[in-house]
Amino acid sequence: MAKMSKWLSLVMAGTLALSLTACGGGSKTDEGSASNASGTSGNTDSAKEKNITITFQNIYPDPTDPKNKLMNKLVKQYETDHPNIKIELDSLNTDQQKLKLKTQAASKEIPDITVVNPAAQMQPFVEAKLLAPLNDMLDQNGLKDTFQDGLLDWYSFDGNTYALPDGNNIAVVYYNKELFDQAGVKVPTTFEEMLDVVKTLKSKGIQPMAIGEKDSWTGSFLFMNMLLRTNNGPGFLKDVIDKKKTFEDPAFIDAVNAFQNLVQAGAFQEGATSFDYNAGENLFKTGKVAMYFMGTWATGGIETSSVNGKVGVFKFPTIGGKGNPDEFMLAPGSAFAISADSEHLEETKAFLNWFMRSFPKEAFEAKGAVGIGQKVDGDFKAAGYSDMAMEVLNLFKEVKGGDLAFDNTMNPGTAQVHLTSIQNLFAQKKDAAEVAKEHQAAFEANNK
């Protein structure tokens, strides 16, 4: 609960915190450190003598995403400033990256920099000693102080921090105001109204919602928001872990039924499970669908798309009169970790230190700073951020609590059964009680 309270205090402050120290600059050198203030390696002599390739696995494959653009800009800048260092990008969507990392971990061939998710998802990699502790690198150049208070706790075990997050987000529903007006519908305040909006949009020939369910976490993320409502508050998974509830609890069954009602109403595009995250999101960004449920990290990509100026956001509504719309799915972001077996550990730490110190400023300038996990020095409105972005920033101030994603809470075995089970609901309606039993059996099998 200590972690949760810390997270709430920082997310309620939102991304409006203004205390980031200037990135780069300075000439003071910390001898033997991971990097000095100008971003060069502590082992400057050896670094100059040999050519080095640092593999940088990431989840920014979409060239229209501001984070993809800033990543490429920063990589090119670093390579220019360090001619002997080549940064080799391995850009994958989220599910592809997770699968590839599992394979790499099994053979102990993790790239120099990879991406992990907080809490339960990254714990197996830490326990297998595959990730390098980053405490020393965080202490260089004030990097640790750039992160929102308490955020690094989600990536720390036994006093060591093993990954640096790119975001700290909540889940919202983005909607196309123009398409809503065409259909004559209004923002729903209850799930029942949401179903009516879906049916009306369909009747007008407008696809109601987009999802990239080939990446199975997307459906789970939406389902968990429904469970947050039907449970009348956060903590359902914690209660299951503590044996206070089972998955056969009415709250879980109600969430399954609500989720299936949305699918059966035709909310999502045909063949939703064949669209990956980027393809699903692009349906919304190109104005082909009316609503998109996603974490606020999507704001930057939407803002720089063709629907900019037409989009608003709303909180996921109550279900059957249950739940508080001010309780959100909380999403401390994916994070960069370094392989414990990197052949260029010091140089990799030096690069990641510089990259993360540069990240807030570049994200801000690229219109991609909404929901990042670091403090931002700048006036969003004055910088030309959209009204939608300002709406999102204001929602951060209204957070009263929430839950983490299923796979950030449960062990990997149970999480995989859950992801597959929810994904299957897009193809075939199932008895909610059977879905619940499937989950409970997986939990018991993986917690003996």
Short mmCIF file of C-alpha atoms in Angstrom, two decimals:
data_model
loop_
_atom_site.label_atom_id
_atom_site.label_comp_id
_atom_site.label_asym_id
_atom_site.label_seq_id
_atom_site.Cartn_x
_atom_site.Cartn_y
_atom_site.Cartn_z
CA MET A 1 0.00 0.00 0.00
CA ALA A 2 2.99 2.28 0.54
CA LYS A 3 3.75 2.07 -3.14
CA MET A 4 0.17 2.86 -4.06
CA SER A 5 0.00 5.92 -1.84
CA LYS A 6 3.24 7.23 -3.30
CA TRP A 7 1.95 6.67 -6.81
CA LEU A 8 -1.27 8.49 -6.07
CA SER A 9 0.52 11.49 -4.64
CA LEU A 10 2.66 11.85 -7.73
CA VAL A 11 -0.04 11.20 -10.30
CA MET A 12 -2.41 13.66 -8.65
CA ALA A 13 0.30 16.25 -9.11
CA GLY A 14 0.36 15.09 -12.73
CA THR A 15 2.87 16.04 -15.33
CA LEU A 16 2.64 19.71 -14.46
CA ALA A 17 5.48 19.49 -11.96
CA LEU A 18 8.09 22.03 -12.92
CA SER A 19 11.46 21.29 -11.40
CA LEU A 20 13.59 19.55 -14.00
CA THR A 21 17.16 20.73 -14.02
CA ALA A 22 18.72 21.64 -17.34
CA CYS A 23 19.67 18.67 -19.50
CA GLY A 24 23.27 18.26 -20.68
CA GLY A 25 25.74 21.08 -20.27
CA GLY A 26 28.47 21.43 -17.72
CA SER A 27 31.99 20.12 -17.85
CA LYS A 28 32.54 18.58 -14.44
CA THR A 29 33.78 15.02 -14.75
CA ASP A 30 33.04 12.31 -12.17
CA GLU A 31 36.03 10.00 -12.41
CA GLY A 32 35.12 6.36 -12.68
CA SER A 33 31.43 7.14 -12.94
CA ALA A 34 28.99 5.82 -15.51
CA SER A 35 28.93 9.19 -17.23
CA ASN A 36 29.92 12.77 -16.70
CA ALA A 37 27.77 15.87 -17.10
CA SER A 38 28.40 16.13 -20.81
CA GLY A 39 27.19 12.58 -21.35
CA THR A 40 30.57 11.02 -22.18
CA SER A 41 31.74 7.74 -20.72
CA GLY A 42 33.75 7.67 -17.52
CA ASN A 43 36.17 5.35 -19.35
CA THR A 44 36.95 8.06 -21.87
CA ASP A 45 40.37 6.73 -22.92
CA SER A 46 39.24 3.16 -23.54
CA ALA A 47 36.01 4.38 -25.18
CA LYS A 48 37.99 6.45 -27.70
CA GLU A 49 40.23 3.52 -28.56
CA LYS A 50 37.57 1.05 -29.66
CA ASN A 51 34.37 0.98 -31.65
CA ILE A 52 31.35 -0.10 -29.64
CA THR A 53 27.83 -1.18 -30.63
CA ILE A 54 25.07 -0.83 -28.05
CA THR A 55 21.87 -2.73 -28.81
CA PHE A 56 18.82 -0.69 -27.86
CA GLN A 57 15.57 -2.66 -27.79
CA ASN A 58 12.52 -0.41 -27.59
CA ILE A 59 8.75 -0.28 -28.15
CA TYR A 60 8.64 2.80 -30.37
CA PRO A 61 8.21 1.27 -33.85
CA ASP A 62 5.57 3.70 -35.10
CA PRO A 63 7.24 6.54 -37.07
CA THR A 64 4.23 8.80 -36.37
CA ASP A 65 4.71 8.48 -32.60
CA PRO A 66 6.55 11.46 -31.09
CA LYS A 67 8.60 9.07 -28.96
CA ASN A 68 9.88 7.30 -32.08
CA LYS A 69 11.00 10.63 -33.48
CA LEU A 70 12.70 11.82 -30.31
CA MET A 71 14.42 8.44 -29.86
CA ASN A 72 15.90 8.60 -33.34
CA LYS A 73 16.90 12.23 -32.84
CA LEU A 74 18.67 11.48 -29.57
CA VAL A 75 20.39 8.38 -30.93
CA LYS A 76 21.74 10.29 -33.92
CA GLN A 77 22.93 13.09 -31.64
CA TYR A 78 24.73 10.66 -29.35
CA GLU A 79 26.39 8.88 -32.26
CA THR A 80 27.53 12.24 -33.64
CA ASP A 81 29.01 13.22 -30.29
CA HIS A 82 30.55 9.76 -29.79
CA PRO A 83 31.85 8.62 -33.23
CA ASN A 84 33.11 5.33 -31.84
CA ILE A 85 29.67 4.32 -30.50
CA LYS A 86 26.91 2.85 -32.66
CA ILE A 87 23.40 2.55 -31.20
CA GLU A 88 21.63 -0.35 -32.90
CA LEU A 89 17.84 0.02 -32.61
CA ASP A 90 15.53 -2.98 -32.31
CA SER A 91 12.07 -1.39 -32.48
CA LEU A 92 9.14 -3.73 -31.80
CA ASN A 93 5.53 -3.44 -30.72
CA THR A 94 4.83 -4.35 -27.10
CA ASP A 95 3.80 -7.99 -27.48
CA GLN A 96 6.57 -8.71 -29.98
CA GLN A 97 9.11 -7.23 -27.61
CA LYS A 98 7.82 -9.21 -24.62
CA LEU A 99 7.99 -12.45 -26.58
CA LYS A 100 11.43 -11.72 -27.96
CA LEU A 101 12.76 -10.78 -24.53
CA LYS A 102 11.52 -14.07 -23.05
CA THR A 103 13.43 -15.96 -25.74
CA GLN A 104 16.52 -13.84 -25.19
CA ALA A 105 16.30 -14.29 -21.43
CA ALA A 106 16.10 -18.08 -21.78
CA SER A 107 19.41 -18.07 -23.64
CA LYS A 108 20.87 -15.28 -21.45
CA GLU A 109 21.32 -13.04 -24.49
CA ILE A 110 19.47 -9.94 -23.37
CA PRO A 111 20.34 -6.83 -25.43
CA ASP A 112 22.39 -4.07 -23.81
CA ILE A 113 19.19 -2.05 -23.27
CA THR A 114 15.77 -3.67 -23.21
CA VAL A 115 12.25 -2.87 -22.05
CA VAL A 116 10.56 -4.33 -18.98
CA ASN A 117 7.30 -3.61 -17.23
CA PRO A 118 6.93 -2.79 -13.53
CA ALA A 119 6.36 -4.93 -10.46
CA ALA A 120 5.37 -8.55 -11.11
CA GLN A 121 6.29 -8.49 -14.80
CA MET A 122 9.94 -7.60 -14.27
CA GLN A 123 10.47 -9.54 -11.06
CA PRO A 124 11.44 -12.85 -12.78
CA PHE A 125 14.20 -11.07 -14.72
CA VAL A 126 15.51 -9.52 -11.51
CA GLU A 127 15.43 -12.83 -9.64
CA ALA A 128 17.32 -14.49 -12.50
CA LYS A 129 19.99 -11.77 -12.14
CA LEU A 130 19.60 -10.78 -15.79
CA LEU A 131 19.35 -7.03 -15.16
CA ALA A 132 22.03 -4.66 -13.91
CA PRO A 133 21.32 -2.51 -10.82
CA LEU A 134 21.23 1.13 -11.89
CA ASN A 135 21.70 2.89 -8.54
CA ASP A 136 25.16 4.18 -9.45
CA MET A 137 23.98 5.54 -12.79
CA LEU A 138 20.91 7.17 -11.21
CA ASP A 139 23.20 9.04 -8.85
CA GLN A 140 25.10 10.60 -11.75
CA ASN A 141 24.20 14.07 -13.07
CA GLY A 142 21.07 14.36 -10.95
CA LEU A 143 19.19 11.77 -13.02
CA LYS A 144 17.30 10.29 -10.06
CA ASP A 145 15.82 13.68 -9.18
CA THR A 146 14.26 14.04 -12.64
CA PHE A 147 11.75 11.26 -11.89
CA GLN A 148 8.42 11.88 -10.20
CA ASP A 149 8.58 11.06 -6.50
CA GLY A 150 7.91 7.41 -5.73
CA LEU A 151 7.75 6.26 -9.35
CA LEU A 152 11.03 4.33 -9.27
CA ASP A 153 9.65 2.19 -6.42
CA TRP A 154 7.75 0.12 -8.99
CA TYR A 155 11.06 -0.85 -10.61
CA SER A 156 13.06 -1.48 -7.44
CA PHE A 157 13.73 -4.68 -5.50
CA ASP A 158 15.73 -5.06 -2.28
CA GLY A 159 17.04 -1.52 -2.45
CA ASN A 160 18.16 -1.65 -6.09
CA THR A 161 16.51 0.05 -9.04
CA TYR A 162 16.68 -2.04 -12.22
CA ALA A 163 14.80 0.02 -14.82
CA LEU A 164 13.97 3.61 -15.74
CA PRO A 165 10.35 4.27 -16.80
CA ASP A 166 9.35 6.36 -19.79
CA GLY A 167 5.87 7.09 -18.47
CA ASN A 168 3.36 7.36 -15.66
CA ASN A 169 -0.16 7.21 -17.03
CA ILE A 170 -3.86 6.65 -16.50
CA ALA A 171 -6.43 5.08 -18.83
CA VAL A 172 -9.06 7.24 -20.53
CA VAL A 173 -11.49 7.09 -23.44
CA TYR A 174 -10.53 9.32 -26.36
CA TYR A 175 -13.43 10.28 -28.61
CA ASN A 176 -13.84 11.99 -31.96
CA LYS A 177 -16.15 14.96 -31.38
CA GLU A 178 -16.91 15.31 -35.07
CA LEU A 179 -18.14 11.70 -35.34
CA PHE A 180 -20.13 12.04 -32.12
CA ASP A 181 -21.84 15.12 -33.58
CA GLN A 182 -22.58 13.31 -36.84
CA ALA A 183 -24.31 10.52 -34.94
CA GLY A 184 -26.05 12.89 -32.53
CA VAL A 185 -24.61 11.21 -29.42
CA LYS A 186 -23.15 12.63 -26.23
CA VAL A 187 -20.38 11.54 -23.90
CA PRO A 188 -21.74 8.64 -21.81
CA THR A 189 -21.69 8.87 -18.01
CA THR A 190 -22.76 5.24 -17.45
CA PHE A 191 -21.81 1.99 -19.16
CA GLU A 192 -25.41 1.51 -20.15
CA GLU A 193 -25.29 4.87 -21.96
CA MET A 194 -22.01 3.78 -23.53
CA LEU A 195 -23.69 0.71 -25.03
CA ASP A 196 -26.44 2.95 -26.42
CA VAL A 197 -23.80 5.23 -27.96
CA VAL A 198 -22.14 2.19 -29.56
CA LYS A 199 -25.44 1.00 -31.04
CA THR A 200 -26.32 4.47 -32.36
CA LEU A 201 -22.92 4.94 -33.95
CA LYS A 202 -23.23 1.53 -35.62
CA SER A 203 -26.67 2.44 -36.96
CA LYS A 204 -25.17 5.58 -38.53
CA GLY A 205 -22.44 3.58 -40.25
CA ILE A 206 -19.71 4.78 -37.87
CA GLN A 207 -17.38 2.23 -36.27
CA PRO A 208 -17.70 2.87 -32.51
CA MET A 209 -14.33 1.79 -31.07
CA ALA A 210 -10.85 0.72 -32.08
CA ILE A 211 -8.56 -1.78 -30.40
CA GLY A 212 -5.32 -3.53 -31.31
CA GLU A 213 -6.14 -6.89 -29.74
CA LYS A 214 -3.46 -8.85 -31.56
CA ASP A 215 -1.42 -7.40 -28.69
CA SER A 216 -3.53 -9.10 -26.04
CA TRP A 217 -2.75 -6.66 -23.23
CA THR A 218 -5.05 -4.08 -24.83
CA GLY A 219 -8.23 -6.07 -24.19
CA SER A 220 -7.04 -6.93 -20.70
CA PHE A 221 -6.41 -3.26 -19.94
CA LEU A 222 -10.01 -2.43 -20.89
CA PHE A 223 -11.41 -5.43 -19.03
CA MET A 224 -9.54 -4.47 -15.87
CA ASN A 225 -11.11 -1.01 -15.97
CA MET A 226 -14.49 -2.73 -16.07
CA LEU A 227 -13.52 -4.91 -13.11
CA LEU A 228 -12.44 -1.77 -11.27
CA ARG A 229 -16.04 -0.59 -11.67
CA THR A 230 -17.94 -3.83 -10.96
CA ASN A 231 -15.79 -4.42 -7.88
CA ASN A 232 -16.86 -0.95 -6.75
CA GLY A 233 -13.26 0.07 -6.26
CA PRO A 234 -9.66 -1.11 -6.56
CA GLY A 235 -7.96 -4.14 -5.06
CA PHE A 236 -9.76 -7.13 -6.57
CA LEU A 237 -6.57 -8.91 -7.65
CA LYS A 238 -4.90 -8.20 -4.31
CA ASP A 239 -7.89 -9.79 -2.58
CA VAL A 240 -7.51 -12.86 -4.81
CA ILE A 241 -3.80 -13.09 -4.00
CA ASP A 242 -4.60 -12.73 -0.29
CA LYS A 243 -7.27 -15.47 -0.63
CA LYS A 244 -10.03 -13.07 0.44
CA LYS A 245 -11.80 -13.52 -2.90
CA THR A 246 -11.71 -15.87 -5.87
CA PHE A 247 -12.15 -15.18 -9.55
CA GLU A 248 -15.64 -16.67 -9.21
CA ASP A 249 -16.69 -13.62 -7.21
CA PRO A 250 -19.77 -11.81 -8.65
CA ALA A 251 -17.67 -8.71 -9.39
CA PHE A 252 -15.49 -10.67 -11.82
CA ILE A 253 -18.44 -12.38 -13.46
CA ASP A 254 -20.20 -9.01 -13.87
CA ALA A 255 -17.08 -7.59 -15.52
CA VAL A 256 -16.92 -10.51 -17.97
CA ASN A 257 -20.57 -10.01 -18.87
CA ALA A 258 -20.13 -6.27 -19.35
CA PHE A 259 -17.07 -6.82 -21.52
CA GLN A 260 -18.92 -9.34 -23.67
CA ASN A 261 -21.88 -7.00 -23.99
CA LEU A 262 -19.55 -4.39 -25.47
CA VAL A 263 -18.01 -6.88 -27.89
CA GLN A 264 -21.38 -8.33 -28.88
CA ALA A 265 -22.78 -4.83 -29.51
CA GLY A 266 -20.22 -4.52 -32.31
CA ALA A 267 -18.13 -1.91 -30.55
CA PHE A 268 -14.84 -3.05 -32.10
CA GLN A 269 -13.68 -3.31 -35.69
CA GLU A 270 -14.00 -6.58 -37.57
CA GLY A 271 -11.01 -8.83 -36.99
CA ALA A 272 -9.86 -6.91 -33.92
CA THR A 273 -7.45 -9.71 -32.93
CA SER A 274 -5.56 -9.30 -36.22
CA PHE A 275 -4.79 -5.62 -35.54
CA ASP A 276 -1.68 -4.95 -33.47
CA TYR A 277 -1.46 -1.96 -31.14
CA ASN A 278 -0.27 0.49 -33.78
CA ALA A 279 -2.77 -0.64 -36.41
CA GLY A 280 -5.64 -0.38 -33.95
CA GLU A 281 -4.60 3.06 -32.79
CA ASN A 282 -4.15 4.27 -36.34
CA LEU A 283 -7.83 3.58 -37.02
CA PHE A 284 -8.64 6.26 -34.46
CA LYS A 285 -5.83 8.59 -35.51
CA THR A 286 -7.10 8.59 -39.10
CA GLY A 287 -10.69 9.38 -38.10
CA LYS A 288 -12.16 5.97 -38.95
CA VAL A 289 -13.58 5.20 -35.49
CA ALA A 290 -15.29 7.26 -32.82
CA MET A 291 -13.72 6.04 -29.55
CA TYR A 292 -10.42 4.65 -28.34
CA PHE A 293 -9.73 3.35 -24.82
CA MET A 294 -6.04 3.63 -23.98
CA GLY A 295 -3.45 4.93 -21.57
CA THR A 296 -2.67 8.62 -21.74
CA TRP A 297 0.65 7.85 -23.41
CA ALA A 298 -1.39 7.81 -26.64
CA THR A 299 -1.99 11.57 -26.34
CA GLY A 300 1.15 12.64 -28.19
CA GLY A 301 0.50 10.40 -31.18
CA ILE A 302 -3.12 11.54 -31.41
CA GLU A 303 -2.10 15.18 -31.11
CA THR A 304 0.25 14.91 -34.06
CA SER A 305 -2.28 12.98 -36.20
CA SER A 306 -4.96 14.09 -38.66
CA VAL A 307 -7.69 14.10 -35.96
CA ASN A 308 -5.94 16.68 -33.82
CA GLY A 309 -8.41 19.36 -32.83
CA LYS A 310 -11.36 16.97 -33.09
CA VAL A 311 -10.63 14.81 -30.04
CA GLY A 312 -11.80 14.96 -26.44
CA VAL A 313 -11.39 12.58 -23.51
CA PHE A 314 -13.69 11.16 -20.87
CA LYS A 315 -13.40 8.91 -17.83
CA PHE A 316 -14.57 5.32 -18.09
CA PRO A 317 -18.12 5.35 -16.71
CA THR A 318 -19.85 3.47 -13.90
CA ILE A 319 -21.24 -0.02 -14.56
CA GLY A 320 -24.61 -0.89 -13.08
CA GLY A 321 -24.27 2.08 -10.78
CA LYS A 322 -20.99 0.75 -9.39
CA GLY A 323 -17.56 2.32 -9.37
CA ASN A 324 -16.07 5.78 -9.18
CA PRO A 325 -15.02 7.39 -12.49
CA ASP A 326 -12.22 9.15 -10.58
CA GLU A 327 -10.59 5.76 -10.04
CA PHE A 328 -8.48 4.86 -13.05
CA MET A 329 -6.34 2.10 -14.42
CA LEU A 330 -2.90 3.25 -13.28
CA ALA A 331 0.01 2.66 -15.60
CA PRO A 332 3.53 3.28 -14.37
CA GLY A 333 5.17 2.86 -17.74
CA SER A 334 7.38 0.41 -19.51
CA ALA A 335 10.99 1.00 -18.55
CA PHE A 336 14.51 0.73 -19.89
CA ALA A 337 16.73 -1.88 -18.26
CA ILE A 338 20.34 -2.83 -18.91
CA SER A 339 21.62 -6.38 -19.28
CA ALA A 340 23.75 -7.51 -16.36
CA ASP A 341 25.93 -9.31 -18.92
CA SER A 342 26.40 -6.36 -21.26
CA GLU A 343 29.90 -6.39 -22.73
CA HIS A 344 29.84 -2.58 -22.63
CA LEU A 345 28.17 -2.01 -19.28
CA GLU A 346 29.76 1.36 -18.45
CA GLU A 347 29.26 2.77 -21.94
CA THR A 348 25.64 1.56 -21.97
CA LYS A 349 24.99 3.19 -18.60
CA ALA A 350 26.57 6.39 -19.89
CA PHE A 351 24.29 6.42 -22.93
CA LEU A 352 21.12 5.62 -20.99
CA ASN A 353 21.97 8.27 -18.40
CA TRP A 354 22.30 10.88 -21.13
CA PHE A 355 19.22 9.61 -23.00
CA MET A 356 16.96 9.79 -19.94
CA ARG A 357 18.27 13.22 -18.90
CA SER A 358 17.51 14.47 -22.41
CA PHE A 359 14.16 12.69 -22.62
CA PRO A 360 11.85 15.21 -20.84
CA LYS A 361 13.01 18.23 -22.84
CA GLU A 362 12.85 16.40 -26.18
CA ALA A 363 9.47 14.84 -25.34
CA PHE A 364 8.09 18.25 -24.44
CA GLU A 365 9.27 19.76 -27.70
CA ALA A 366 7.91 16.81 -29.71
CA LYS A 367 4.43 17.20 -28.16
CA GLY A 368 4.96 13.87 -26.42
CA ALA A 369 5.40 14.90 -22.78
CA VAL A 370 1.88 14.14 -21.52
CA GLY A 371 2.19 11.19 -19.15
CA ILE A 372 5.96 10.82 -19.09
CA GLY A 373 7.45 9.71 -15.79
CA GLN A 374 9.85 12.60 -15.35
CA LYS A 375 9.31 16.19 -14.27
CA VAL A 376 8.76 18.59 -17.13
CA ASP A 377 10.11 22.12 -17.30
CA GLY A 378 7.69 24.03 -19.48
CA ASP A 379 4.27 25.57 -20.01
CA PHE A 380 2.22 23.04 -21.98
CA LYS A 381 -0.40 25.53 -23.12
CA ALA A 382 2.14 28.14 -24.18
CA ALA A 383 4.06 25.45 -26.07
CA GLY A 384 1.02 24.80 -28.23
CA TYR A 385 -0.28 21.61 -26.69
CA SER A 386 -3.86 20.95 -27.77
CA ASP A 387 -7.01 21.41 -25.72
CA MET A 388 -7.22 17.61 -25.59
CA ALA A 389 -3.76 17.42 -24.04
CA MET A 390 -4.75 20.01 -21.47
CA GLU A 391 -7.88 17.95 -20.68
CA VAL A 392 -5.69 14.92 -20.07
CA LEU A 393 -3.33 16.86 -17.83
CA ASN A 394 -6.29 18.06 -15.79
CA LEU A 395 -7.56 14.49 -15.37
CA PHE A 396 -4.31 13.60 -13.60
CA LYS A 397 -5.36 15.99 -10.85
CA GLU A 398 -8.64 14.13 -10.32
CA VAL A 399 -7.23 10.65 -9.66
CA LYS A 400 -8.62 9.20 -6.43
CA GLY A 401 -7.16 5.71 -6.74
CA GLY A 402 -7.10 2.75 -9.09
CA ASP A 403 -5.55 -0.55 -10.07
CA LEU A 404 -2.52 -1.77 -11.98
CA ALA A 405 -2.78 -3.97 -15.07
CA PHE A 406 -3.39 -7.70 -14.55
CA ASP A 407 0.06 -8.71 -15.75
CA ASN A 408 1.74 -6.15 -13.48
CA THR A 409 0.01 -7.76 -10.50
CA MET A 410 -0.25 -11.52 -11.08
CA ASN A 411 2.56 -13.97 -11.79
CA PRO A 412 3.36 -14.63 -15.47
CA GLY A 413 1.63 -18.04 -15.61
CA THR A 414 -1.71 -16.74 -14.37
CA ALA A 415 -1.36 -13.57 -16.44
CA GLN A 416 -0.87 -15.50 -19.69
CA VAL A 417 -4.02 -17.56 -19.14
CA HIS A 418 -5.90 -14.33 -18.43
CA LEU A 419 -4.62 -12.56 -21.56
CA THR A 420 -5.57 -15.50 -23.77
CA SER A 421 -8.95 -15.91 -22.09
CA ILE A 422 -9.93 -12.27 -22.60
CA GLN A 423 -8.61 -12.28 -26.16
CA ASN A 424 -10.81 -15.30 -26.94
CA LEU A 425 -13.92 -13.28 -26.01
CA PHE A 426 -13.43 -11.22 -29.17
CA ALA A 427 -13.99 -14.37 -31.24
CA GLN A 428 -16.63 -16.23 -29.27
CA LYS A 429 -19.07 -15.45 -26.48
CA LYS A 430 -18.55 -17.65 -23.43
CA ASP A 431 -20.39 -18.28 -20.21
CA ALA A 432 -18.97 -15.81 -17.69
CA ALA A 433 -18.89 -18.47 -14.97
CA GLU A 434 -16.67 -20.63 -17.18
CA VAL A 435 -14.31 -17.72 -17.79
CA ALA A 436 -14.13 -17.21 -14.04
CA LYS A 437 -13.38 -20.90 -13.40
CA GLU A 438 -10.67 -20.79 -16.06
CA HIS A 439 -9.01 -17.90 -14.24
CA GLN A 440 -9.32 -19.50 -10.81
CA ALA A 441 -7.83 -22.78 -12.03
CA ALA A 442 -4.88 -20.91 -13.53
CA PHE A 443 -4.34 -18.96 -10.31
CA GLU A 444 -4.39 -22.11 -8.17
CA ALA A 445 -2.09 -23.99 -10.56
CA ASN A 446 0.45 -21.17 -10.53
CA ASN A 447 0.35 -20.49 -6.78
CA LYS A 448 0.94 -23.88 -5.23
#
